[in-house]
Amino acid sequence: MMNIHVPVGVSARHVHLNKKDLEALFGIGYELNPYRPLSQPGQFASEETLKIIGPKGQFNKVRVLGPLRKETQVEISMTDSVALGIEAPLRESGDLRETPGIVLSGPKGSVSLSSGVIIAARHIHFHSSEAARYGILDKQDLSVQIEGNRGSVLHHVIARVSDHYQLELHLDTDEANATGAENGDTATII
């Protein structure tokens, strides 16, 4: 495989809501207000934030991302998991089987999730045409090199392929801090 250069996106803790939970937290008929677009087409950070509360700790002002999803999902880092006092598993986004829950608190109410908290597995979004050009398959296991003062090679980076994606490596804040990577840096698939 040829070396493929990929922009880096660092993903801080955040929440994806379904309609039912959005209305429980913000009020009936409420709609998310886009704050800024994200790199993936149609995705946005909203103006709305929540408090997430675990058995041992909590985080305030956790950003809600849009658009709404079928299931509410909370994405945190391993460090966050320890601070909250929960054992969140490493998973691909959307894989919520056998995951711990958490309490979400908003301006109009709270929701006690029985499941839905994950540490998102590092992954690269590929548009289908790019994946075809590079010979990348959906769910393929890749390795990525990150340059810089804390340069590292990360293995087990999952390829995610869709007509709705734009090329970008997604790391959580723990991974970004460990490798010295920042938004907009470039990584290389090796």
PDB file of C-alpha atoms in Angstrom:
ATOM      1  CA  MET A   1       0.000   0.000   0.000  1.00  0.00           C
ATOM      2  CA  MET A   2       1.255   3.468  -0.840  1.00  0.00           C
ATOM      3  CA  ASN A   3       1.660   6.045   1.917  1.00  0.00           C
ATOM      4  CA  ILE A   4      -1.601   7.971   2.226  1.00  0.00           C
ATOM      5  CA  HIS A   5      -1.631  11.347   3.989  1.00  0.00           C
ATOM      6  CA  VAL A   6      -4.664  11.988   6.166  1.00  0.00           C
ATOM      7  CA  PRO A   7      -5.722  15.113   8.103  1.00  0.00           C
ATOM      8  CA  VAL A   8      -6.100  14.650  11.864  1.00  0.00           C
ATOM      9  CA  GLY A   9      -9.208  15.563  13.830  1.00  0.00           C
ATOM     10  CA  VAL A  10      -9.163  15.450  17.631  1.00  0.00           C
ATOM     11  CA  SER A  11     -12.470  14.534  19.215  1.00  0.00           C
ATOM     12  CA  ALA A  12     -13.180  15.725  22.761  1.00  0.00           C
ATOM     13  CA  ARG A  13     -15.907  14.179  24.923  1.00  0.00           C
ATOM     14  CA  HIS A  14     -19.352  14.736  23.431  1.00  0.00           C
ATOM     15  CA  VAL A  15     -22.943  13.525  23.293  1.00  0.00           C
ATOM     16  CA  HIS A  16     -25.172  12.402  20.411  1.00  0.00           C
ATOM     17  CA  LEU A  17     -28.877  12.551  21.295  1.00  0.00           C
ATOM     18  CA  ASN A  18     -32.026  10.908  20.003  1.00  0.00           C
ATOM     19  CA  LYS A  19     -35.213  12.987  19.744  1.00  0.00           C
ATOM     20  CA  LYS A  20     -36.799  11.597  22.926  1.00  0.00           C
ATOM     21  CA  ASP A  21     -33.773  12.436  25.076  1.00  0.00           C
ATOM     22  CA  LEU A  22     -33.317  15.851  23.419  1.00  0.00           C
ATOM     23  CA  GLU A  23     -36.870  16.784  24.394  1.00  0.00           C
ATOM     24  CA  ALA A  24     -36.464  15.421  27.943  1.00  0.00           C
ATOM     25  CA  LEU A  25     -33.326  17.544  28.406  1.00  0.00           C
ATOM     26  CA  PHE A  26     -34.286  20.727  26.523  1.00  0.00           C
ATOM     27  CA  GLY A  27     -38.085  20.695  26.200  1.00  0.00           C
ATOM     28  CA  ILE A  28     -40.803  19.390  23.871  1.00  0.00           C
ATOM     29  CA  GLY A  29     -40.296  20.430  20.254  1.00  0.00           C
ATOM     30  CA  TYR A  30     -36.739  21.627  20.891  1.00  0.00           C
ATOM     31  CA  GLU A  31     -34.261  21.584  18.002  1.00  0.00           C
ATOM     32  CA  LEU A  32     -30.465  21.740  18.133  1.00  0.00           C
ATOM     33  CA  ASN A  33     -28.854  25.051  17.183  1.00  0.00           C
ATOM     34  CA  PRO A  34     -25.719  24.608  15.054  1.00  0.00           C
ATOM     35  CA  TYR A  35     -22.665  26.308  16.562  1.00  0.00           C
ATOM     36  CA  ARG A  36     -20.088  25.289  13.941  1.00  0.00           C
ATOM     37  CA  PRO A  37     -19.827  22.648  11.231  1.00  0.00           C
ATOM     38  CA  LEU A  38     -17.647  19.587  11.774  1.00  0.00           C
ATOM     39  CA  SER A  39     -15.367  18.050   9.163  1.00  0.00           C
ATOM     40  CA  GLN A  40     -17.828  15.309   8.251  1.00  0.00           C
ATOM     41  CA  PRO A  41     -20.542  16.549   5.854  1.00  0.00           C
ATOM     42  CA  GLY A  42     -23.831  17.374   7.591  1.00  0.00           C
ATOM     43  CA  GLN A  43     -22.349  17.012  11.102  1.00  0.00           C
ATOM     44  CA  PHE A  44     -22.156  19.956  13.499  1.00  0.00           C
ATOM     45  CA  ALA A  45     -21.293  20.993  17.025  1.00  0.00           C
ATOM     46  CA  SER A  46     -24.407  22.514  18.544  1.00  0.00           C
ATOM     47  CA  GLU A  47     -24.694  25.451  20.913  1.00  0.00           C
ATOM     48  CA  GLU A  48     -26.213  23.054  23.446  1.00  0.00           C
ATOM     49  CA  THR A  49     -24.173  21.496  26.232  1.00  0.00           C
ATOM     50  CA  LEU A  50     -25.025  19.031  28.994  1.00  0.00           C
ATOM     51  CA  LYS A  51     -23.698  17.864  32.312  1.00  0.00           C
ATOM     52  CA  ILE A  52     -22.720  14.177  32.328  1.00  0.00           C
ATOM     53  CA  ILE A  53     -22.741  12.548  35.744  1.00  0.00           C
ATOM     54  CA  GLY A  54     -21.087   9.262  36.700  1.00  0.00           C
ATOM     55  CA  PRO A  55     -20.793   7.453  40.039  1.00  0.00           C
ATOM     56  CA  LYS A  56     -17.494   9.197  40.935  1.00  0.00           C
ATOM     57  CA  GLY A  57     -17.505  12.451  39.008  1.00  0.00           C
ATOM     58  CA  GLN A  58     -19.081  14.696  36.439  1.00  0.00           C
ATOM     59  CA  PHE A  59     -18.243  16.951  33.515  1.00  0.00           C
ATOM     60  CA  ASN A  60     -20.041  20.208  32.801  1.00  0.00           C
ATOM     61  CA  LYS A  61     -20.583  21.816  29.406  1.00  0.00           C
ATOM     62  CA  VAL A  62     -20.200  18.654  27.342  1.00  0.00           C
ATOM     63  CA  ARG A  63     -21.026  19.571  23.742  1.00  0.00           C
ATOM     64  CA  VAL A  64     -23.985  17.988  21.958  1.00  0.00           C
ATOM     65  CA  LEU A  65     -23.292  17.075  18.329  1.00  0.00           C
ATOM     66  CA  GLY A  66     -25.880  16.986  15.592  1.00  0.00           C
ATOM     67  CA  PRO A  67     -27.853  15.907  13.795  1.00  0.00           C
ATOM     68  CA  LEU A  68     -29.989  13.691  16.024  1.00  0.00           C
ATOM     69  CA  ARG A  69     -29.403   9.931  15.999  1.00  0.00           C
ATOM     70  CA  LYS A  70     -31.550   6.848  16.537  1.00  0.00           C
ATOM     71  CA  GLU A  71     -29.833   6.141  19.858  1.00  0.00           C
ATOM     72  CA  THR A  72     -28.257   8.454  22.412  1.00  0.00           C
ATOM     73  CA  GLN A  73     -24.509   7.901  22.695  1.00  0.00           C
ATOM     74  CA  VAL A  74     -21.866   9.472  24.944  1.00  0.00           C
ATOM     75  CA  GLU A  75     -18.259   9.396  23.713  1.00  0.00           C
ATOM     76  CA  ILE A  76     -15.515   9.906  26.272  1.00  0.00           C
ATOM     77  CA  SER A  77     -11.809   9.168  26.655  1.00  0.00           C
ATOM     78  CA  MET A  78     -10.291   6.513  28.914  1.00  0.00           C
ATOM     79  CA  THR A  79      -9.176   9.275  31.301  1.00  0.00           C
ATOM     80  CA  ASP A  80     -12.780  10.545  31.404  1.00  0.00           C
ATOM     81  CA  SER A  81     -14.001   7.013  32.090  1.00  0.00           C
ATOM     82  CA  VAL A  82     -11.784   6.769  35.176  1.00  0.00           C
ATOM     83  CA  ALA A  83     -12.815  10.230  36.401  1.00  0.00           C
ATOM     84  CA  LEU A  84     -16.508   9.392  35.998  1.00  0.00           C
ATOM     85  CA  GLY A  85     -16.129   6.016  37.713  1.00  0.00           C
ATOM     86  CA  ILE A  86     -17.432   3.887  34.856  1.00  0.00           C
ATOM     87  CA  GLU A  87     -15.861   1.202  32.695  1.00  0.00           C
ATOM     88  CA  ALA A  88     -16.640   2.384  29.181  1.00  0.00           C
ATOM     89  CA  PRO A  89     -15.541  -0.086  26.498  1.00  0.00           C
ATOM     90  CA  LEU A  90     -13.534   0.738  23.393  1.00  0.00           C
ATOM     91  CA  ARG A  91     -16.044   0.565  20.531  1.00  0.00           C
ATOM     92  CA  GLU A  92     -16.902   1.822  17.088  1.00  0.00           C
ATOM     93  CA  SER A  93     -19.473   4.587  17.137  1.00  0.00           C
ATOM     94  CA  GLY A  94     -22.963   3.102  17.232  1.00  0.00           C
ATOM     95  CA  ASP A  95     -21.922  -0.199  18.837  1.00  0.00           C
ATOM     96  CA  LEU A  96     -23.658   0.245  22.178  1.00  0.00           C
ATOM     97  CA  ARG A  97     -24.204  -3.384  23.197  1.00  0.00           C
ATOM     98  CA  GLU A  98     -23.262  -4.086  26.810  1.00  0.00           C
ATOM     99  CA  THR A  99     -22.125  -0.545  27.527  1.00  0.00           C
ATOM    100  CA  PRO A 100     -22.538   1.345  30.806  1.00  0.00           C
ATOM    101  CA  GLY A 101     -25.024   4.117  31.322  1.00  0.00           C
ATOM    102  CA  ILE A 102     -24.702   7.617  32.704  1.00  0.00           C
ATOM    103  CA  VAL A 103     -26.905  10.515  33.799  1.00  0.00           C
ATOM    104  CA  LEU A 104     -27.341  13.463  31.428  1.00  0.00           C
ATOM    105  CA  SER A 105     -28.544  16.743  32.903  1.00  0.00           C
ATOM    106  CA  GLY A 106     -29.933  19.592  30.808  1.00  0.00           C
ATOM    107  CA  PRO A 107     -31.804  22.848  31.406  1.00  0.00           C
ATOM    108  CA  LYS A 108     -35.281  21.231  31.381  1.00  0.00           C
ATOM    109  CA  GLY A 109     -34.602  17.836  32.939  1.00  0.00           C
ATOM    110  CA  SER A 110     -32.351  14.835  33.180  1.00  0.00           C
ATOM    111  CA  VAL A 111     -32.079  11.418  31.550  1.00  0.00           C
ATOM    112  CA  SER A 112     -30.639   8.322  33.183  1.00  0.00           C
ATOM    113  CA  LEU A 113     -29.193   6.180  30.401  1.00  0.00           C
ATOM    114  CA  SER A 114     -28.974   2.449  31.086  1.00  0.00           C
ATOM    115  CA  SER A 115     -26.345   2.112  28.340  1.00  0.00           C
ATOM    116  CA  GLY A 116     -24.651   4.160  25.635  1.00  0.00           C
ATOM    117  CA  VAL A 117     -21.243   5.282  26.945  1.00  0.00           C
ATOM    118  CA  ILE A 118     -18.204   4.344  24.853  1.00  0.00           C
ATOM    119  CA  ILE A 119     -14.593   5.208  24.242  1.00  0.00           C
ATOM    120  CA  ALA A 120     -14.623   5.645  20.474  1.00  0.00           C
ATOM    121  CA  ALA A 121     -12.123   3.457  18.651  1.00  0.00           C
ATOM    122  CA  ARG A 122      -9.684   5.470  16.561  1.00  0.00           C
ATOM    123  CA  HIS A 123     -10.758   5.465  12.954  1.00  0.00           C
ATOM    124  CA  ILE A 124     -10.320   7.073   9.556  1.00  0.00           C
ATOM    125  CA  HIS A 125     -13.290   8.278   7.542  1.00  0.00           C
ATOM    126  CA  PHE A 126     -12.944   7.646   3.803  1.00  0.00           C
ATOM    127  CA  HIS A 127     -15.304   8.760   1.079  1.00  0.00           C
ATOM    128  CA  SER A 128     -16.151   5.670  -0.987  1.00  0.00           C
ATOM    129  CA  SER A 129     -14.322   7.042  -4.032  1.00  0.00           C
ATOM    130  CA  GLU A 130     -11.121   7.660  -2.029  1.00  0.00           C
ATOM    131  CA  ALA A 131     -11.284   4.218  -0.460  1.00  0.00           C
ATOM    132  CA  ALA A 132     -11.648   2.645  -3.905  1.00  0.00           C
ATOM    133  CA  ARG A 133      -8.734   4.700  -5.256  1.00  0.00           C
ATOM    134  CA  TYR A 134      -6.471   3.577  -2.389  1.00  0.00           C
ATOM    135  CA  GLY A 135      -7.766  -0.002  -2.196  1.00  0.00           C
ATOM    136  CA  ILE A 136      -9.155   0.489   1.333  1.00  0.00           C
ATOM    137  CA  LEU A 137     -12.061  -1.637   2.527  1.00  0.00           C
ATOM    138  CA  ASP A 138     -14.661  -0.715   5.144  1.00  0.00           C
ATOM    139  CA  LYS A 139     -13.584  -2.013   8.593  1.00  0.00           C
ATOM    140  CA  GLN A 140     -10.023  -2.617   7.377  1.00  0.00           C
ATOM    141  CA  ASP A 141      -7.408  -2.535  10.155  1.00  0.00           C
ATOM    142  CA  LEU A 142      -4.785   0.131   9.372  1.00  0.00           C
ATOM    143  CA  SER A 143      -1.614   1.562  10.930  1.00  0.00           C
ATOM    144  CA  VAL A 144      -0.904   5.289  11.037  1.00  0.00           C
ATOM    145  CA  GLN A 145       2.288   7.230  11.671  1.00  0.00           C
ATOM    146  CA  ILE A 146       2.149  10.616  13.374  1.00  0.00           C
ATOM    147  CA  GLU A 147       5.219  12.852  13.119  1.00  0.00           C
ATOM    148  CA  GLY A 148       6.396  15.487  15.575  1.00  0.00           C
ATOM    149  CA  ASN A 149       8.155  15.645  18.932  1.00  0.00           C
ATOM    150  CA  ARG A 150       6.064  12.769  20.276  1.00  0.00           C
ATOM    151  CA  GLY A 151       5.825  10.937  16.970  1.00  0.00           C
ATOM    152  CA  SER A 152       4.141   7.568  17.182  1.00  0.00           C
ATOM    153  CA  VAL A 153       2.749   4.702  15.182  1.00  0.00           C
ATOM    154  CA  LEU A 154      -0.832   3.769  15.989  1.00  0.00           C
ATOM    155  CA  HIS A 155      -2.079   0.310  15.059  1.00  0.00           C
ATOM    156  CA  HIS A 156      -5.662  -0.916  14.877  1.00  0.00           C
ATOM    157  CA  VAL A 157      -7.075   2.181  13.214  1.00  0.00           C
ATOM    158  CA  ILE A 158     -10.434   1.228  11.699  1.00  0.00           C
ATOM    159  CA  ALA A 159     -11.293   2.301   8.150  1.00  0.00           C
ATOM    160  CA  ARG A 160     -14.853   3.598   7.888  1.00  0.00           C
ATOM    161  CA  VAL A 161     -16.050   3.971   4.308  1.00  0.00           C
ATOM    162  CA  SER A 162     -19.191   5.793   3.121  1.00  0.00           C
ATOM    163  CA  ASP A 163     -20.433   8.131   0.420  1.00  0.00           C
ATOM    164  CA  HIS A 164     -21.173  10.534   3.311  1.00  0.00           C
ATOM    165  CA  TYR A 165     -17.632  10.776   4.721  1.00  0.00           C
ATOM    166  CA  GLN A 166     -14.689  13.071   4.140  1.00  0.00           C
ATOM    167  CA  LEU A 167     -11.103  11.890   4.653  1.00  0.00           C
ATOM    168  CA  GLU A 168     -10.020  12.386   8.277  1.00  0.00           C
ATOM    169  CA  LEU A 169      -8.355  10.454  11.104  1.00  0.00           C
ATOM    170  CA  HIS A 170     -10.301  10.740  14.364  1.00  0.00           C
ATOM    171  CA  LEU A 171      -8.397  10.467  17.645  1.00  0.00           C
ATOM    172  CA  ASP A 172      -9.716  11.111  21.128  1.00  0.00           C
ATOM    173  CA  THR A 173      -7.992  13.599  23.437  1.00  0.00           C
ATOM    174  CA  ASP A 174      -5.967  10.908  25.224  1.00  0.00           C
ATOM    175  CA  GLU A 175      -4.519   9.646  21.934  1.00  0.00           C
ATOM    176  CA  ALA A 176      -3.874  13.156  20.658  1.00  0.00           C
ATOM    177  CA  ASN A 177      -2.091  14.142  23.866  1.00  0.00           C
ATOM    178  CA  ALA A 178       0.025  10.963  23.850  1.00  0.00           C
ATOM    179  CA  THR A 179       1.138  11.514  20.242  1.00  0.00           C
ATOM    180  CA  GLY A 180       1.306  15.312  20.271  1.00  0.00           C
ATOM    181  CA  ALA A 181      -1.275  15.434  17.436  1.00  0.00           C
ATOM    182  CA  GLU A 182      -3.490  18.470  16.938  1.00  0.00           C
ATOM    183  CA  ASN A 183      -6.454  19.310  14.715  1.00  0.00           C
ATOM    184  CA  GLY A 184      -5.221  19.900  11.189  1.00  0.00           C
ATOM    185  CA  ASP A 185      -1.988  17.905  11.534  1.00  0.00           C
ATOM    186  CA  THR A 186      -1.276  15.231   8.946  1.00  0.00           C
ATOM    187  CA  ALA A 187      -0.854  11.533   9.651  1.00  0.00           C
ATOM    188  CA  THR A 188       0.362   8.904   7.199  1.00  0.00           C
ATOM    189  CA  ILE A 189      -1.182   5.481   6.666  1.00  0.00           C
ATOM    190  CA  ILE A 190       1.732   3.033   6.519  1.00  0.00           C
TER     191      ILE A 190
END
